[in-house]
Coordinates of C-alpha atoms and ligand atoms in Angstrom, one line a residue:
M1 CA -48.8 3.7 -2.2
D2 CA -45.1 3.3 -2.9
I3 CA -43.8 -0.2 -3.0
S4 CA -40.2 -1.4 -3.3
V5 CA -39.0 -3.2 -6.4
L6 CA -38.7 -6.4 -4.4
Q7 CA -42.3 -6.1 -3.2
K8 CA -43.5 -5.7 -6.7
L9 CA -41.6 -8.7 -7.9
R10 CA -42.7 -10.8 -4.9
Y11 CA -46.3 -10.1 -5.8
G12 CA -45.7 -12.1 -8.9
Y13 CA -44.2 -15.1 -7.0
R14 CA -46.4 -18.2 -7.3
P15 CA -46.0 -20.3 -4.2
K16 CA -45.5 -24.0 -4.8
L17 CA -48.0 -26.5 -3.5
P18 CA -47.6 -30.2 -2.7
A19 CA -48.9 -32.5 -5.4
G20 CA -51.7 -33.7 -3.2
L21 CA -53.2 -30.2 -3.2
S22 CA -52.3 -28.9 -6.6
R23 CA -55.0 -31.0 -8.4
S24 CA -58.5 -29.6 -9.1
I25 CA -60.7 -29.4 -6.0
G26 CA -62.9 -32.3 -7.0
E27 CA -59.8 -34.6 -7.3
I28 CA -58.3 -33.9 -3.8
G29 CA -58.5 -37.2 -2.0
L30 CA -58.4 -37.9 1.7
E31 CA -56.7 -40.8 3.5
Y32 CA -57.5 -41.4 7.1
G33 CA -55.0 -43.1 9.5
A34 CA -55.7 -45.0 12.7
P35 CA -57.2 -43.2 15.7
T36 CA -54.6 -41.3 17.7
E37 CA -53.6 -40.9 21.4
A38 CA -52.3 -37.9 23.2
A39 CA -48.5 -37.5 23.7
A40 CA -49.1 -38.3 27.5
D41 CA -51.8 -38.2 30.2
Q42 CA -54.2 -39.9 27.8
E43 CA -56.9 -40.5 30.4
A44 CA -57.1 -36.9 31.6
L45 CA -57.1 -35.6 28.1
R46 CA -59.8 -38.0 26.9
G47 CA -61.9 -36.7 29.7
L48 CA -61.3 -33.0 28.9
F49 CA -61.7 -33.4 25.1
K50 CA -64.8 -35.6 25.0
H51 CA -65.8 -34.5 21.5
T52 CA -62.5 -34.1 19.8
Y53 CA -60.1 -36.6 21.4
G54 CA -58.3 -39.3 19.4
K55 CA -59.3 -38.5 15.8
P56 CA -57.3 -40.1 13.0
L57 CA -54.4 -38.5 11.0
V58 CA -55.5 -37.2 7.6
T59 CA -53.4 -37.0 4.4
F60 CA -54.4 -35.3 1.1
G61 CA -53.6 -37.5 -1.8
P62 CA -55.1 -39.9 -4.2
G63 CA -57.5 -41.4 -1.5
K64 CA -61.3 -41.2 -1.4
Q65 CA -62.5 -37.8 -2.7
A66 CA -64.6 -35.6 -0.5
D67 CA -66.9 -32.9 -1.9
M68 CA -65.0 -29.7 -1.2
G69 CA -67.1 -27.4 -3.3
G70 CA -69.6 -26.2 -0.7
K71 CA -70.1 -22.6 0.1
L72 CA -68.2 -21.8 3.3
A73 CA -67.6 -18.8 5.6
V74 CA -64.4 -18.9 7.5
G75 CA -62.7 -16.5 10.0
V76 CA -59.0 -16.3 10.4
I77 CA -56.9 -15.2 13.4
L78 CA -53.2 -14.3 13.6
S79 CA -52.1 -14.9 17.2
G80 CA -49.0 -14.0 19.1
G81 CA -45.7 -12.7 17.7
Q82 CA -45.2 -12.0 14.1
A83 CA -43.6 -14.6 11.9
P84 CA -42.7 -14.3 8.2
G85 CA -45.3 -16.0 6.0
G86 CA -48.5 -15.3 8.0
H87 CA -50.0 -13.5 5.0
N88 CA -49.3 -16.5 2.8
V89 CA -51.2 -18.8 5.1
I90 CA -54.2 -16.4 4.6
A91 CA -53.5 -16.4 0.9
G92 CA -53.5 -20.2 0.7
L93 CA -56.7 -20.4 2.7
F94 CA -58.3 -17.6 0.6
D95 CA -57.4 -19.2 -2.7
G96 CA -58.5 -22.7 -1.5
L97 CA -61.9 -21.3 -0.4
K98 CA -62.5 -19.4 -3.7
K99 CA -61.3 -22.4 -5.8
G100 CA -63.7 -24.6 -3.9
N101 CA -66.6 -22.2 -4.3
P102 CA -66.2 -18.5 -5.5
E103 CA -69.1 -17.6 -3.2
S104 CA -67.2 -18.7 -0.1
K105 CA -66.1 -15.9 2.2
L106 CA -63.0 -15.3 4.4
Y107 CA -63.1 -12.9 7.3
G108 CA -60.1 -11.7 9.2
F109 CA -60.4 -11.1 12.9
L110 CA -58.6 -7.9 13.8
G111 CA -55.9 -7.7 16.4
G112 CA -55.7 -11.4 17.3
P113 CA -58.1 -13.5 19.3
S114 CA -59.7 -10.4 20.8
G115 CA -61.1 -9.8 17.3
L116 CA -63.1 -13.0 17.6
I117 CA -64.2 -12.2 21.2
H118 CA -65.4 -8.7 20.4
N119 CA -66.4 -9.3 16.8
R120 CA -64.0 -7.0 15.1
T121 CA -63.7 -8.3 11.6
V122 CA -62.9 -7.4 8.0
E123 CA -64.0 -9.4 5.0
I124 CA -60.9 -10.3 3.0
T125 CA -61.5 -9.5 -0.7
A126 CA -59.3 -10.4 -3.7
P127 CA -57.8 -6.9 -4.1
M128 CA -57.0 -6.8 -0.4
M129 CA -55.4 -10.2 -0.5
D130 CA -53.3 -9.3 -3.5
K131 CA -51.6 -6.5 -1.6
Y132 CA -50.2 -8.9 1.0
R133 CA -49.1 -11.9 -1.1
N134 CA -45.6 -13.0 -0.3
T135 CA -45.0 -10.1 2.1
G136 CA -43.8 -10.3 5.7
G137 CA -45.6 -9.0 8.8
F138 CA -49.1 -9.4 10.2
D139 CA -50.3 -5.9 9.3
M140 CA -53.0 -7.2 7.0
I141 CA -55.3 -7.9 10.0
G142 CA -52.9 -7.5 13.0
S143 CA -52.2 -9.9 15.8
G144 CA -52.5 -10.1 19.6
R145 CA -51.7 -12.2 22.6
T146 CA -55.2 -12.3 24.2
K147 CA -55.9 -15.8 25.5
I148 CA -59.5 -17.1 25.1
E149 CA -59.9 -18.6 28.6
T150 CA -63.0 -17.4 30.5
A151 CA -66.5 -18.8 30.1
E152 CA -67.6 -15.4 28.9
Q153 CA -64.8 -15.3 26.3
F154 CA -65.7 -18.7 24.9
A155 CA -69.4 -17.7 24.8
S156 CA -68.8 -14.4 23.0
S157 CA -66.5 -16.2 20.5
L158 CA -69.4 -18.5 19.7
E159 CA -71.7 -15.5 19.4
T160 CA -69.4 -13.8 16.9
A161 CA -69.1 -17.0 14.9
R162 CA -72.9 -17.3 14.8
K163 CA -73.5 -13.7 13.9
L164 CA -71.1 -14.1 10.9
G165 CA -72.6 -17.4 10.0
L166 CA -69.2 -19.1 10.1
S167 CA -68.4 -22.6 9.2
A168 CA -65.0 -22.5 10.8
V169 CA -62.3 -20.5 12.6
V170 CA -58.6 -20.9 11.7
I171 CA -56.1 -19.9 14.4
I172 CA -52.6 -19.3 13.2
G173 CA -50.3 -19.4 16.3
G174 CA -47.7 -21.1 18.5
D175 CA -48.1 -23.8 21.1
D176 CA -50.2 -21.7 23.4
S177 CA -52.5 -20.4 20.6
N178 CA -52.9 -23.9 19.2
T179 CA -53.7 -25.2 22.7
N180 CA -56.4 -22.5 22.7
A181 CA -57.5 -23.7 19.2
A182 CA -58.0 -27.3 20.7
L183 CA -60.0 -25.9 23.6
L184 CA -62.2 -23.8 21.3
A185 CA -62.7 -26.7 18.9
E186 CA -64.0 -28.8 21.9
Y187 CA -66.2 -25.9 23.1
F188 CA -67.7 -25.4 19.7
E189 CA -68.3 -29.1 19.2
A190 CA -70.1 -29.3 22.6
H191 CA -72.2 -26.1 22.0
A192 CA -72.6 -25.7 18.3
R193 CA -71.9 -29.0 16.6
G194 CA -70.4 -28.6 13.2
L195 CA -68.7 -25.2 13.8
Q196 CA -65.0 -26.1 13.1
V197 CA -61.6 -24.9 14.4
I198 CA -58.3 -25.6 12.6
G199 CA -54.9 -24.6 13.9
C200 CA -51.8 -23.6 12.0
P201 CA -48.2 -23.9 13.3
K202 CA -46.5 -20.5 13.6
T203 CA -43.6 -19.2 15.5
I204 CA -40.1 -18.0 14.6
D205 CA -38.9 -19.8 17.8
G206 CA -39.2 -23.2 16.1
D207 CA -40.4 -24.9 19.3
L208 CA -43.8 -26.1 17.9
K209 CA -42.6 -29.2 16.3
N210 CA -43.1 -33.0 16.5
E211 CA -43.5 -36.0 14.3
Y212 CA -46.3 -34.3 12.3
I213 CA -45.0 -30.7 12.4
E214 CA -41.5 -30.7 11.1
T215 CA -41.1 -27.0 11.7
S216 CA -43.2 -24.0 12.5
F217 CA -43.4 -21.4 9.8
G218 CA -41.3 -18.2 10.1
F219 CA -38.3 -20.0 11.6
D220 CA -36.7 -20.4 8.2
T221 CA -36.8 -16.7 7.3
A222 CA -36.0 -15.4 10.8
V223 CA -32.8 -17.6 11.1
K224 CA -31.7 -16.7 7.6
T225 CA -32.2 -13.0 8.4
Y226 CA -30.2 -13.2 11.7
S227 CA -27.5 -15.4 10.1
E228 CA -27.0 -12.8 7.4
L229 CA -26.5 -10.1 10.1
I230 CA -24.2 -12.4 12.2
G231 CA -22.1 -13.2 9.2
N232 CA -21.7 -9.5 8.4
I233 CA -20.7 -8.9 12.0
E234 CA -18.2 -11.8 11.9
R235 CA -16.6 -10.3 8.9
D236 CA -16.4 -6.9 10.6
A237 CA -14.9 -8.5 13.7
N238 CA -12.3 -10.3 11.6
S239 CA -11.5 -7.1 9.7
A240 CA -11.2 -4.7 12.7
K241 CA -9.9 -7.3 15.1
K242 CA -10.8 -5.3 18.2
Y243 CA -14.3 -6.2 19.4
W244 CA -16.0 -9.1 21.0
H245 CA -19.6 -9.1 19.8
F246 CA -22.2 -10.5 22.2
I247 CA -25.3 -11.2 20.2
K248 CA -28.6 -12.1 21.9
L249 CA -31.0 -13.9 19.6
M250 CA -34.8 -14.1 20.0
G251 CA -36.5 -17.4 20.7
R252 CA -38.0 -17.1 24.1
S253 CA -37.4 -20.5 25.8
A254 CA -35.9 -22.8 23.2
S255 CA -32.5 -22.3 21.7
H256 CA -33.4 -23.5 18.2
I257 CA -32.7 -20.1 16.7
A258 CA -29.3 -19.7 18.3
L259 CA -28.3 -23.2 17.4
E260 CA -29.4 -22.9 13.7
C261 CA -27.6 -19.5 13.4
A262 CA -24.5 -21.1 14.9
L263 CA -24.7 -23.9 12.3
Q264 CA -25.1 -21.3 9.6
T265 CA -22.3 -18.9 10.7
Q266 CA -19.8 -20.8 12.9
P267 CA -19.3 -18.2 15.6
N268 CA -16.6 -18.6 18.3
I269 CA -19.2 -19.5 21.0
C270 CA -22.9 -20.2 21.1
L271 CA -24.6 -20.9 24.4
I272 CA -27.4 -23.4 24.4
S273 CA -29.9 -22.9 27.2
E274 CA -30.9 -26.6 27.3
E275 CA -27.3 -27.6 27.8
V276 CA -26.8 -25.0 30.5
E277 CA -29.8 -26.5 32.3
A278 CA -28.7 -30.1 31.8
K279 CA -25.3 -29.3 33.2
K280 CA -26.8 -27.2 36.0
Q281 CA -24.4 -24.4 35.2
S282 CA -24.3 -21.3 37.3
L283 CA -24.0 -17.8 36.0
K284 CA -20.4 -17.7 37.3
Q285 CA -19.6 -21.0 35.5
I286 CA -20.9 -19.6 32.2
V287 CA -18.9 -16.4 32.7
D288 CA -15.7 -18.5 33.4
Q289 CA -16.3 -20.6 30.3
L290 CA -16.6 -17.4 28.2
C291 CA -13.5 -15.9 29.8
D292 CA -11.5 -19.2 29.2
S293 CA -12.3 -19.0 25.4
I294 CA -11.5 -15.3 25.3
S295 CA -8.2 -15.8 27.1
R296 CA -7.2 -18.7 24.7
R297 CA -7.9 -16.5 21.7
A298 CA -6.0 -13.6 23.2
A299 CA -3.0 -15.9 23.7
N300 CA -3.1 -16.4 19.9
G301 CA -3.2 -12.6 19.4
E302 CA -7.0 -12.6 18.5
N303 CA -8.7 -10.1 20.8
F304 CA -12.0 -10.4 18.9
G305 CA -14.8 -12.8 18.5
V306 CA -18.5 -13.5 18.2
I307 CA -20.7 -15.0 20.9
L308 CA -24.4 -16.1 20.4
I309 CA -26.7 -16.0 23.4
P310 CA -30.2 -17.5 23.3
E311 CA -32.9 -15.1 24.6
G312 CA -34.2 -17.5 27.2
L313 CA -30.8 -18.3 28.8
V314 CA -31.5 -16.7 32.2
E315 CA -34.6 -19.0 32.7
F316 CA -32.4 -22.1 32.2
I317 CA -29.6 -21.2 34.7
P318 CA -30.9 -23.1 37.7
E319 CA -30.2 -20.3 40.3
M320 CA -31.8 -17.7 38.0
K321 CA -34.7 -20.0 37.3
A322 CA -35.3 -20.4 41.0
L323 CA -35.1 -16.6 41.5
I324 CA -37.6 -15.9 38.6
E325 CA -40.0 -18.5 40.0
E326 CA -39.8 -16.9 43.4
L327 CA -40.4 -13.5 41.9
N328 CA -43.4 -14.7 39.9
D329 CA -45.0 -16.2 43.0
L330 CA -44.2 -13.2 45.2
M331 CA -45.5 -10.7 42.7
A332 CA -48.7 -12.8 42.1
A333 CA -49.3 -13.5 45.8
N334 CA -48.7 -9.9 46.9
E335 CA -50.1 -8.1 43.8
S336 CA -51.6 -5.0 45.4
E337 CA -48.7 -4.6 47.9
F338 CA -46.2 -5.0 45.1
A339 CA -48.0 -2.4 43.0
E340 CA -47.5 0.1 45.9
V341 CA -43.8 -0.9 46.5
E342 CA -43.1 -0.6 42.8
K343 CA -43.8 3.1 43.0
E344 CA -40.9 3.5 45.4
S345 CA -37.2 3.8 44.7
F346 CA -35.3 0.7 43.5
R347 CA -33.5 0.6 46.9
E348 CA -36.9 0.2 48.6
I349 CA -38.1 -2.4 46.1
S350 CA -34.9 -4.4 46.7
A351 CA -35.4 -4.1 50.5
W352 CA -39.0 -5.3 50.2
L353 CA -37.9 -8.3 48.1
A354 CA -34.9 -9.1 50.3
R355 CA -37.3 -9.6 53.2
K356 CA -39.4 -12.1 51.1
L357 CA -36.9 -14.0 48.9
T358 CA -35.1 -17.1 50.2
G359 CA -31.4 -16.7 51.0
P360 CA -29.8 -17.8 47.7
S361 CA -32.3 -15.9 45.6
E362 CA -31.9 -12.8 47.7
S363 CA -28.1 -12.7 47.3
L364 CA -28.4 -13.4 43.6
F365 CA -30.9 -10.7 43.1
L366 CA -28.8 -8.2 45.0
S367 CA -25.7 -9.1 43.0
L368 CA -27.3 -8.3 39.7
P369 CA -26.8 -4.9 38.0
E370 CA -29.8 -2.7 38.8
A371 CA -31.0 -2.6 35.1
I372 CA -31.2 -6.3 34.9
A373 CA -32.8 -6.7 38.3
K374 CA -35.5 -4.2 37.2
Q375 CA -36.0 -6.1 33.9
L376 CA -36.7 -9.3 36.0
L377 CA -39.5 -7.4 37.7
A378 CA -41.2 -6.1 34.5
D379 CA -44.8 -7.2 33.7
R380 CA -45.5 -10.8 32.8
D381 CA -47.2 -11.6 29.4
P382 CA -50.8 -12.9 29.4
H383 CA -49.6 -16.5 29.6
G384 CA -47.6 -15.7 32.8
N385 CA -44.2 -15.7 31.1
V386 CA -41.4 -13.4 31.9
Q387 CA -40.8 -11.2 28.9
V388 CA -37.3 -12.5 28.2
S389 CA -36.9 -10.4 25.1
R390 CA -36.7 -7.4 27.5
I391 CA -33.9 -8.9 29.7
E392 CA -30.6 -7.6 28.4
T393 CA -28.7 -10.8 29.0
E394 CA -25.9 -9.7 26.6
K395 CA -25.2 -6.7 28.7
L396 CA -25.3 -8.8 31.9
L397 CA -22.7 -11.2 30.5
I398 CA -20.5 -8.4 29.1
G399 CA -20.4 -6.7 32.5
M400 CA -19.5 -10.0 34.3
V401 CA -16.9 -11.0 31.7
E402 CA -15.3 -7.6 31.9
K403 CA -15.0 -7.9 35.6
E404 CA -13.6 -11.5 35.5
L405 CA -11.0 -10.6 32.9
A406 CA -9.9 -7.6 34.9
D407 CA -9.4 -9.9 37.9
R408 CA -7.5 -12.4 35.7
K409 CA -5.3 -9.6 34.4
A410 CA -4.6 -8.4 37.9
A411 CA -3.6 -12.0 38.8
G412 CA -1.4 -12.2 35.7
T413 CA -3.4 -15.0 34.0
Y414 CA -4.8 -13.0 31.1
G415 CA -2.8 -10.6 28.9
G416 CA -5.3 -9.6 26.2
S417 CA -7.4 -6.6 25.6
F418 CA -11.2 -6.8 25.8
S419 CA -13.7 -4.5 24.3
A420 CA -17.2 -5.7 23.8
L421 CA -20.3 -4.6 21.9
G422 CA -23.8 -5.9 22.6
H423 CA -26.6 -6.7 20.1
F424 CA -30.1 -8.1 20.2
F425 CA -31.5 -9.6 17.0
G426 CA -35.2 -10.3 17.3
Y427 CA -37.6 -7.9 15.7
E428 CA -35.3 -7.6 12.7
G429 CA -36.3 -11.1 11.6
R430 CA -40.0 -11.4 12.5
C431 CA -41.4 -9.5 9.6
A432 CA -38.9 -10.0 6.7
F433 CA -40.2 -11.0 3.3
P434 CA -40.8 -14.8 3.7
S435 CA -38.1 -16.9 2.1
N436 CA -39.2 -19.1 -0.8
F437 CA -39.4 -21.9 1.8
D438 CA -41.7 -20.0 4.1
A439 CA -43.7 -18.6 1.2
D440 CA -44.4 -22.1 -0.2
Y441 CA -44.8 -23.7 3.2
C442 CA -47.3 -21.1 4.5
Y443 CA -49.3 -21.2 1.3
S444 CA -49.5 -25.0 1.6
L445 CA -50.5 -24.8 5.3
G446 CA -53.3 -22.3 4.4
F447 CA -54.5 -24.4 1.5
S448 CA -54.4 -27.5 3.8
G449 CA -56.5 -25.5 6.3
F450 CA -59.1 -24.9 3.7
A451 CA -59.1 -28.6 2.7
L452 CA -59.5 -29.7 6.3
I453 CA -62.5 -27.4 6.7
A454 CA -64.0 -28.4 3.4
A455 CA -63.7 -32.1 4.5
G456 CA -65.7 -31.2 7.7
L457 CA -62.9 -31.7 10.2
T458 CA -62.3 -29.9 13.5
G459 CA -59.7 -29.9 16.2
Y460 CA -56.9 -30.4 13.6
I461 CA -53.7 -28.6 12.9
A462 CA -52.6 -28.2 9.3
S463 CA -49.6 -30.4 8.7
V464 CA -47.2 -30.3 5.8
R465 CA -44.3 -32.8 5.9
N466 CA -41.4 -34.2 3.9
L467 CA -40.1 -30.6 3.8
T468 CA -36.6 -31.3 2.8
A469 CA -37.9 -32.7 -0.5
P470 CA -39.0 -30.3 -3.4
A471 CA -42.3 -28.8 -2.6
D472 CA -44.3 -30.9 -5.0
Q473 CA -43.3 -34.0 -2.9
W474 CA -44.4 -32.4 0.4
I475 CA -47.1 -34.4 2.1
A476 CA -50.1 -32.3 3.2
G477 CA -52.8 -33.2 5.7
G478 CA -53.9 -32.6 9.2
A479 CA -53.0 -33.9 12.7
P480 CA -55.5 -33.9 15.6
L481 CA -54.4 -31.3 18.1
T482 CA -55.1 -33.6 21.0
M483 CA -52.3 -35.9 19.9
M484 CA -49.7 -33.2 20.6
M485 CA -51.0 -32.5 24.1
N486 CA -50.1 -33.4 27.7
M487 CA -50.9 -32.1 31.1
E488 CA -48.6 -29.5 32.6
R489 CA -48.6 -27.4 35.8
R490 CA -49.5 -23.8 34.9
H491 CA -50.4 -21.1 37.5
G492 CA -50.6 -23.7 40.2
A493 CA -53.0 -26.1 38.3
Q494 CA -52.8 -29.0 35.9
K495 CA -53.7 -27.7 32.4
P496 CA -53.8 -29.4 29.0
V497 CA -51.1 -27.9 26.8
I498 CA -49.3 -28.7 23.5
R499 CA -45.8 -29.9 24.4
K500 CA -43.1 -27.3 23.6
A501 CA -40.1 -28.8 21.7
L502 CA -36.8 -27.7 23.2
V503 CA -33.4 -28.4 21.7
E504 CA -32.6 -32.0 22.2
L505 CA -29.0 -32.7 23.3
E506 CA -29.2 -36.0 21.6
G507 CA -30.7 -34.5 18.4
E508 CA -28.6 -34.2 15.2
P509 CA -28.5 -30.4 15.1
F510 CA -27.0 -30.2 18.6
K511 CA -24.6 -33.1 17.9
A512 CA -23.4 -31.4 14.6
F513 CA -22.7 -28.2 16.6
A514 CA -21.0 -30.0 19.5
R515 CA -18.7 -31.8 17.1
D516 CA -17.2 -28.6 15.7
R517 CA -17.6 -25.9 18.4
E518 CA -14.1 -26.5 20.0
S519 CA -12.4 -25.7 16.8
W520 CA -14.7 -22.6 16.1
A521 CA -13.9 -21.3 19.6
L522 CA -10.1 -21.2 19.0
T523 CA -9.8 -20.8 15.3
T524 CA -11.6 -18.1 13.3
S525 CA -13.9 -20.3 11.1
Y526 CA -16.7 -17.9 10.3
L527 CA -19.2 -18.8 7.6
F528 CA -21.0 -16.0 5.6
P529 CA -24.5 -17.2 4.5
G530 CA -25.3 -13.8 2.9
A531 CA -28.8 -12.4 2.4
I532 CA -31.9 -14.5 1.7
Q533 CA -32.1 -15.1 -2.0
Y534 CA -35.6 -14.8 -3.4
F535 CA -34.7 -15.6 -7.0
G536 CA -32.1 -18.0 -8.4
P537 CA -31.2 -21.7 -8.5
P538 CA -33.5 -23.8 -6.2
E539 CA -30.5 -25.3 -4.4
L540 CA -29.8 -21.8 -3.1
A541 CA -33.2 -20.0 -3.1
D542 CA -35.3 -22.9 -1.8
L543 CA -32.7 -24.4 0.7
P544 CA -34.3 -25.4 4.0
T545 CA -32.5 -24.8 7.3
R546 CA -29.7 -27.0 8.6
T547 CA -31.9 -28.0 11.5
L548 CA -34.5 -29.4 9.1
R549 CA -31.9 -31.1 6.9
L550 CA -30.2 -32.7 9.9
E551 CA -33.5 -33.8 11.5
H552 CA -35.0 -35.0 8.2
P553 CA -32.1 -36.1 5.9
R554 CA -33.2 -37.2 2.4
Ligands
LIG1 P1 -44.7 -16.4 19.5 O1 -44.3 -17.6 20.3 O2 -46.0 -15.9 19.8 O3 -44.6 -16.8 18.0 O4 -43.6 -15.3 19.8 C1 -42.3 -15.4 19.5 C2 -41.5 -14.2 20.0 O5 -40.9 -13.6 18.9 C3 -40.4 -14.7 21.0 O6 -39.3 -15.1 20.4 C4 -40.2 -13.5 21.8 O7 -39.7 -13.8 23.1 C5 -41.6 -12.9 21.9 O8 -42.3 -13.3 20.7 C6 -41.6 -11.4 22.0 O9 -42.9 -11.0 22.0 P2 -43.4 -9.5 22.2 O10 -42.8 -8.7 21.1 O11 -44.9 -9.6 22.2 O12 -42.8 -9.0 23.5

């Protein structure tokens, strides 16, 4: 098989480990903290997680040594969207297992959680592992979005684990998948005591974070990839001086990706969904705000610019949120009727919806361009979420801005020229070669996963902290999954879930952005981060994101 020069060189990269894990296996010590409590709703969660609630935090360091040399069999799952570094989590887990005991085995479940349910596995061998070290993608074993939720699915997961003689399952995923890991850990503890489950924090969205998870893996590489592209577009915009670029950035609900890219590239405008929601802005107000900036730049003779738009924006605009919620309920409550109506023309679908939507939602729905209205009706994902990556918000905004500027021109309040191009950066960043940061972080997470299993723990998520320090000073350990949970309303019922971390308007990254955005809007202040550097001085090649540095200054 042909491989690129970079791939060949990356095979030779040796990920760095925290000092607590880089000693010989017999010398890795464990320090236990005090018992923990859930983030909220402690009583309810204590009742739901009778076997796994409230365990202590664990740190690997010089503490009491555990025997980590036992023969183990572990199964690993990649769950949800791709994120750079997933293969290195598996590599860290694999190397830890083999270092602990060369006879230990690692199985990969194929195609995500459904691989565990249906017992579709592959044994990961050293030659197989070596082909994927420091590479992006999840193609080694594949991923999937199946949620283990029914009694049958839990039972067949246990059956698979028994058939393979597993000691533990490692679930590499985002907030929903780690919630699933917590439920599976509880189920296994109740039905097969000793069969362990460990989670690992993955998602480019960066919204699985808290005191013990400073960032989810993949965020670093994805934002660096997008920021390179945005910088290139900014330079093009400033060279040609004739286009406004509307760039939608992946990230589902939270705007962490858009915010970090803005800090790295200093565009003219970056919308932050959480701020839109806090200010209860309407679509019209957002369009007016964009047009005001465009007009002010036009008055300076600058008929070009760059606007960043977070993928989840539409769900944070209160009127759009209400419309989406009504559509979700309508489509769920009238499933078979809707399936029939859906076969008809769009006019008939609209007429059917118009009869059922409330007044404000009806007029908003009917005012949307047909393409966008259709995208709002597309299938929901298995967790019931609207697939926001399919909604062309950038095109919606371009259309509305064009119209508003034409009105302003007619009224004599705008004298510029406006030509816009839309972009969506999402899939471009999910499978890039992991940056040194993600390569090291993921390997450390995987190795921590092994150490948690070898120490006999279950219901934990691998945690590696102090990430703005050099890797040897990182602090590896594990945090009980239940401490990250609260109860939330999902599909009409209260469910235990891991809290999603949205952008905090009082947080340092947003404050740094808010301090400078006025000047970026008017004056061209673009910053060009360039491509990810895999080799070179650590201050460049190992540099963590601005978000991490602002949230965890050294
Ligand atoms: P995860 O939360 O599973 O990591 O997924 C992240 C993500 O990339 C989102 O940013 C995006 O909205 C979604 O996946 C798209 O997923 P898909 O390609 O399955 O539609």
